[in-house]
């Protein structure tokens, strides 16, 4: 079944939409595994809270650097090949974290984990381009957004439950690695276009052409509107990786419980994508869309400020030995 047999005009068959959702969820299970087990690593005294927080910053640096290469890599390899390549490296990086015993090694492989995961998003975007009619692309990215936030929520629930049940953090990471292996196998059902499997995007990387297109993009006002909103949203999403560590450090919750309870943050992110995202994709007014983005960002900023006030007034829990 291909795009001509879609369940609705402009949409691919339901099984392809489910596949798109599932492969992105799998990548979330991989890349968010480290943050989920940091409280357990801290409990073994391999890290302290401050070092673990710095490692989350190191991971973010891996994402930032990966963004530089993500687009050209995806254009050169195509969506399907890029995903298979990245999910394999992601699983490898997660497995190497599970073998690490020093903050330097954990930080190095956490950086690599985020770096190799970065092209997963443009890989899916390229697959979407071949499967969806341009007028229905927002449906695809809404689906991917649900997969991203829902994957994070399930990740914290499952990994936190495993830790609470007595599984060591190293084996939790190996479970995450195994999920990446599964993602690699099911991604073989992907194709870059409805007619050509493994179709690459470009025969070669034309650096001059990429620079020319990049300059054109930078000159467009819509780019800066989207980039500023995305930058703020990324900062907010990164807070989700700090929440388990914060709860295990400042409350009486054990490491597994802290990871599980932190899903309330992921639940908020899931609702913000699922509900406003649904209406955003169906709005035909640019002005209304901009107001919606501004309103959501202001609400998020206000909530972050309230959390800051609460954390400033909360005494840090100390161990009694």
XYZ file of C-alpha atoms in Angstrom:
321
model
C 0.000 0.000 0.000
C 1.356 3.410 -0.918
C 0.231 6.989 -0.793
C -2.432 6.430 -3.443
C -4.133 3.985 -1.065
C -4.181 6.371 1.876
C -6.893 6.157 4.479
C -7.714 9.844 3.859
C -6.804 12.341 1.110
C -3.126 13.212 1.359
C -2.404 10.725 4.147
C -0.438 7.455 3.927
C -1.978 4.146 5.080
C -2.551 3.755 8.811
C 0.229 1.178 9.181
C 2.764 3.631 7.765
C 1.598 6.324 10.171
C 1.929 3.833 13.043
C 5.425 2.911 11.832
C 6.439 6.570 11.721
C 5.181 6.992 15.280
C 6.802 3.801 16.586
C 10.293 4.400 15.207
C 10.365 7.879 16.716
C 9.191 6.561 20.089
C 12.030 4.015 19.998
C 14.598 6.787 19.526
C 13.149 8.547 22.594
C 13.536 5.342 24.607
C 17.206 5.375 23.677
C 18.225 9.002 23.988
C 16.343 9.684 27.252
C 17.598 6.605 29.051
C 20.698 8.291 30.508
C 18.749 11.096 32.184
C 16.337 8.539 33.633
C 19.119 6.622 35.393
C 21.238 9.557 36.623
C 19.570 9.426 40.076
C 20.492 5.718 40.317
C 24.069 6.461 39.237
C 24.245 9.194 41.867
C 22.989 6.731 44.491
C 26.035 4.556 43.747
C 28.244 7.634 44.325
C 29.660 7.565 40.799
C 28.241 11.065 40.356
C 27.065 13.850 42.590
C 24.016 15.949 41.741
C 26.067 18.863 40.403
C 28.106 16.616 38.111
C 24.978 14.868 36.836
C 23.442 18.265 36.026
C 26.605 19.208 34.129
C 26.364 15.977 32.149
C 22.900 16.992 31.006
C 24.535 20.195 29.741
C 27.161 18.099 27.967
C 24.377 16.117 26.297
C 22.799 19.357 25.112
C 26.122 20.370 23.573
C 26.038 17.091 21.643
C 22.621 18.000 20.276
C 23.761 21.500 19.326
C 26.791 20.204 17.428
C 24.755 17.446 15.818
C 22.316 19.989 14.374
C 25.137 21.308 12.184
C 25.509 17.966 10.415
C 22.019 16.482 10.701
C 20.529 18.093 7.582
C 23.392 17.376 5.149
C 23.706 13.790 6.420
C 20.007 13.154 5.887
C 20.066 14.713 2.418
C 23.019 12.535 1.468
C 21.766 9.221 2.890
C 17.990 9.569 2.724
C 15.578 9.219 5.631
C 15.535 5.448 5.970
C 19.286 4.964 5.824
C 19.888 7.887 8.168
C 17.528 6.472 10.786
C 19.031 2.994 10.616
C 22.548 4.429 10.867
C 21.703 6.740 13.781
C 19.639 4.270 15.806
C 22.520 1.781 15.572
C 25.024 4.354 16.837
C 22.562 5.496 19.497
C 22.230 1.972 20.862
C 26.015 1.629 20.857
C 26.467 4.893 22.798
C 23.854 3.875 25.391
C 25.547 0.497 25.816
C 28.927 2.191 26.318
C 27.405 4.384 29.056
C 26.292 1.172 30.780
C 29.942 0.050 30.867
C 31.292 3.353 32.189
C 32.507 3.890 35.738
C 33.783 7.483 35.707
C 32.023 10.817 35.109
C 34.356 11.557 32.184
C 33.405 8.365 30.353
C 29.713 8.782 31.131
C 29.841 12.381 29.877
C 31.739 11.431 26.724
C 29.287 8.719 25.717
C 26.286 10.854 26.754
C 27.568 13.559 24.397
C 27.945 10.956 21.643
C 24.455 9.624 22.372
C 22.845 13.006 21.774
C 25.084 13.778 18.800
C 24.186 10.641 16.838
C 20.499 10.950 17.715
C 20.167 14.443 16.221
C 19.617 13.355 12.567
C 16.675 11.138 13.595
C 14.297 14.109 13.363
C 15.277 15.261 9.839
C 15.308 11.586 8.802
C 11.658 11.319 9.749
C 10.969 14.688 8.127
C 12.357 13.370 4.849
C 10.194 10.257 5.090
C 7.194 12.485 5.793
C 7.944 14.483 2.648
C 7.499 11.357 0.538
C 4.454 9.974 2.316
C 2.274 13.009 3.027
C 0.646 15.572 0.782
C 2.092 19.047 1.555
C -1.278 20.163 2.941
C -1.234 17.311 5.470
C 2.375 17.544 6.646
C 1.256 19.199 9.900
C -0.605 15.970 10.744
C 2.666 14.061 10.460
C 4.615 16.404 12.700
C 1.784 16.424 15.212
C 2.069 12.611 15.243
C 5.851 12.808 15.691
C 5.387 15.327 18.515
C 3.046 12.926 20.291
C 5.614 10.159 19.762
C 8.373 12.333 21.196
C 6.560 13.419 24.340
C 4.732 10.105 24.795
C 7.992 8.223 24.372
C 9.625 10.312 27.092
C 6.703 9.686 29.423
C 6.781 5.908 28.861
C 10.562 5.913 29.136
C 10.484 7.416 32.627
C 7.640 5.162 33.741
C 9.258 1.953 32.509
C 12.850 2.717 33.484
C 11.789 4.131 36.843
C 9.702 1.011 37.475
C 12.605 -1.267 36.582
C 14.924 0.583 38.959
C 12.301 0.473 41.736
C 11.949 -3.277 41.137
C 15.657 -3.715 41.818
C 17.208 -3.674 38.354
C 20.593 -1.956 38.273
C 21.006 1.168 36.160
C 23.503 -0.573 33.879
C 20.944 -3.208 32.916
C 18.287 -0.531 32.444
C 20.574 1.088 29.884
C 21.049 -2.274 28.204
C 17.275 -2.595 27.938
C 17.335 0.807 26.214
C 20.070 -0.475 23.904
C 17.918 -3.490 23.025
C 15.009 -1.173 22.163
C 17.315 0.567 19.681
C 18.094 -2.801 18.094
C 14.360 -3.393 17.672
C 14.016 0.091 16.167
C 16.713 -0.732 13.630
C 14.874 -3.860 12.512
C 11.433 -2.275 12.164
C 12.886 0.736 10.342
C 13.547 -1.566 7.383
C 9.850 -1.099 6.586
C 10.471 2.603 5.993
C 11.112 4.075 2.555
C 12.134 7.562 1.521
C 9.458 7.802 -1.145
C 6.363 5.711 -1.948
C 8.060 4.281 -5.044
C 11.776 3.960 -4.272
C 13.202 2.207 -1.248
C 16.592 3.406 0.001
C 16.379 6.373 -2.360
C 19.130 8.839 -1.374
C 18.371 12.524 -1.293
C 21.509 13.763 -3.033
C 24.174 12.023 -5.080
C 26.827 14.055 -3.299
C 27.098 16.866 -0.795
C 27.274 20.172 -2.653
C 28.716 22.485 0.012
C 28.270 25.691 -2.020
C 24.628 24.898 -2.683
C 24.016 24.119 0.988
C 25.600 27.444 2.001
C 23.520 29.327 -0.574
C 20.302 27.741 0.657
C 21.313 28.330 4.264
C 21.756 32.058 3.609
C 18.324 32.223 1.988
C 16.774 30.522 4.996
C 18.509 32.909 7.415
C 17.067 35.889 5.549
C 13.493 34.688 5.935
C 11.540 36.168 8.868
C 9.577 32.945 9.364
C 12.829 31.160 10.140
C 13.613 33.493 13.035
C 10.066 33.256 14.390
C 10.211 29.456 14.304
C 13.812 29.284 15.555
C 13.187 31.502 18.585
C 10.088 29.520 19.540
C 11.897 26.234 19.062
C 14.887 27.398 21.107
C 12.646 28.265 24.026
C 10.745 24.996 23.694
C 14.016 23.054 23.666
C 15.128 24.667 26.918
C 11.785 23.744 28.459
C 11.987 20.151 27.243
C 15.509 19.828 28.630
C 14.113 20.569 32.060
C 12.443 17.167 31.850
C 15.851 15.505 32.090
C 16.666 17.454 35.242
C 13.397 16.688 37.050
C 14.274 13.100 38.144
C 17.625 14.305 39.476
C 15.994 17.265 41.225
C 13.360 15.083 42.898
C 15.867 12.470 44.081
C 18.092 15.205 45.521
C 15.520 17.447 47.196
C 12.866 14.968 48.343
C 12.671 11.661 50.187
C 11.892 9.816 46.948
C 14.232 6.970 46.018
C 15.958 7.060 42.639
C 13.432 4.822 40.839
C 10.486 6.625 42.402
C 11.906 10.019 41.410
C 12.205 8.895 37.792
C 8.631 7.577 37.781
C 7.110 10.614 39.506
C 8.845 12.941 37.044
C 6.399 11.769 34.364
C 4.086 14.588 35.467
C 6.451 16.920 33.620
C 6.384 14.714 30.535
C 2.604 14.488 30.808
C 2.419 18.279 30.626
C 4.620 18.260 27.528
C 2.479 15.548 25.966
C -0.705 17.545 26.590
C 0.898 20.718 25.210
C 1.760 18.914 21.979
C -1.417 16.878 21.728
C -4.073 19.513 22.381
C -2.695 22.881 21.150
C -0.775 21.071 18.406
C -3.982 19.583 17.057
C -5.644 22.986 16.770
C -2.460 24.640 15.494
C -2.270 22.215 12.577
C -5.864 22.940 11.628
C -5.699 26.715 11.933
C -5.598 28.622 8.662
C -4.730 31.983 10.218
C -1.034 32.865 10.518
C -1.862 35.509 13.109
C -3.743 33.017 15.230
C -0.841 30.564 15.026
C 1.654 33.209 16.156
C -0.589 34.203 19.079
C -0.917 30.554 20.051
C 2.871 30.076 20.042
C 3.432 33.257 22.050
C 0.736 32.298 24.541
C 2.158 28.817 25.082
C 5.694 30.165 25.488
C 4.518 32.749 28.025
C 2.622 30.072 29.959
C 5.695 27.843 29.931
C 7.946 30.693 31.093
C 5.541 31.524 33.897
C 5.424 27.906 35.035
C 9.226 27.689 34.983
C 9.411 30.830 37.128
C 6.996 29.314 39.652
C 9.147 26.174 39.791
C 12.181 28.370 40.400
C 10.443 30.073 43.328
C 9.379 26.720 44.788
C 12.870 25.231 44.429
C 14.446 28.307 46.013
C 12.168 27.890 49.025
C 12.694 24.106 49.306
C 15.489 22.947 51.607
C 17.818 20.415 50.008
C 17.397 16.945 51.452
C 20.467 15.592 53.164
C 21.403 12.036 53.858
C 21.378 10.842 57.460
C 23.693 7.965 56.648
